[in-house]
Tab-separated table of C-alpha atoms in Angstrom:
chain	number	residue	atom	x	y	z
A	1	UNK	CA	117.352	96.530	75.798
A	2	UNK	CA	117.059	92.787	76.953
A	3	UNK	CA	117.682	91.633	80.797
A	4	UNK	CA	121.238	89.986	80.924
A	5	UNK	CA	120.134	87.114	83.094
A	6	UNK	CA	123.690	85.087	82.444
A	7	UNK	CA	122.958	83.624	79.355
A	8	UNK	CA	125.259	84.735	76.074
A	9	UNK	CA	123.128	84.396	72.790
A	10	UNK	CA	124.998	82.159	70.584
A	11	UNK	CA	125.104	84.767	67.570
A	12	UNK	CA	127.245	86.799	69.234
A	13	UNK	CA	129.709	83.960	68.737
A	14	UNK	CA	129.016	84.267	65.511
A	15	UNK	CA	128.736	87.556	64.467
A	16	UNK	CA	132.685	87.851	66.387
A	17	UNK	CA	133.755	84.932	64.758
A	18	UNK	CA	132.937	87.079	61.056
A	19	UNK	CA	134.585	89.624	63.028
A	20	UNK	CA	137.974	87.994	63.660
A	21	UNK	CA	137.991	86.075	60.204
A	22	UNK	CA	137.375	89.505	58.545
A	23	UNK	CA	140.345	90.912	60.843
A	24	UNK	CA	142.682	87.991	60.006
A	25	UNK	CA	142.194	88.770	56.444
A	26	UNK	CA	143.044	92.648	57.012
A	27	UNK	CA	146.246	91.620	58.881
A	28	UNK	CA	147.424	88.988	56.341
A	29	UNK	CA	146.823	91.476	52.974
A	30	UNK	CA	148.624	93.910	55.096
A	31	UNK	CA	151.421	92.316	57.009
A	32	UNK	CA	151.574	88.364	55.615
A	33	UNK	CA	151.775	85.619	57.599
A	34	UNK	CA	152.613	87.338	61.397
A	35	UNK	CA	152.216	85.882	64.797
A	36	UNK	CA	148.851	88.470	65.041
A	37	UNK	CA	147.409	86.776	61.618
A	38	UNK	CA	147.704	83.477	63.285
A	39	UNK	CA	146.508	84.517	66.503
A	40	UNK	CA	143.310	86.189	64.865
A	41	UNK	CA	142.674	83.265	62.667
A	42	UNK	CA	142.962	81.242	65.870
A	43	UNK	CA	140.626	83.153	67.709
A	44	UNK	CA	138.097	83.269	64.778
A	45	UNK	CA	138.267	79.355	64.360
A	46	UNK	CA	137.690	78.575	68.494
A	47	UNK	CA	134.859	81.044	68.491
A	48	UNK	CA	132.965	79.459	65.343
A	49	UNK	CA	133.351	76.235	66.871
A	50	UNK	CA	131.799	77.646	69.825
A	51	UNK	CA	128.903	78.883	68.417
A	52	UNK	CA	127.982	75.239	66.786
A	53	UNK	CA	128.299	73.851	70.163
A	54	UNK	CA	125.439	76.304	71.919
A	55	UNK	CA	123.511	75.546	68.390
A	56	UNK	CA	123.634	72.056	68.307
A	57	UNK	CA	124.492	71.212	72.061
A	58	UNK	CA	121.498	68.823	73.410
């Protein structure tokens, strides 16, 4: 297990940005177009932009 010194690894944005994209898609085949499916797809879009700003931050 690696020390948690503060710092969050940017793949974990990542790998939960899959996450909530892979959700949204789940909710929409199952429900359509809800409130939740937008909030998910919302969620998935803020976290992938998040990840290429601790990638390519300088």
């Amino acid at each position: 297990m690696s020390p948690v010194d503060g710092e969050i690894p940017a793949v974990w944005f990542l790998i939960t940005s899959v996450g909530f994209i892979f959700l949204s898609y789940i909710q929409f085949k199952n429900h359509g177009k809800t409130i939740e499916t937008i909030f998910l797809s919302i969620l998935a879009i803020l976290f992938f932009i998040s990840y290429f700003i601790l990638v390519f931050k300088a």
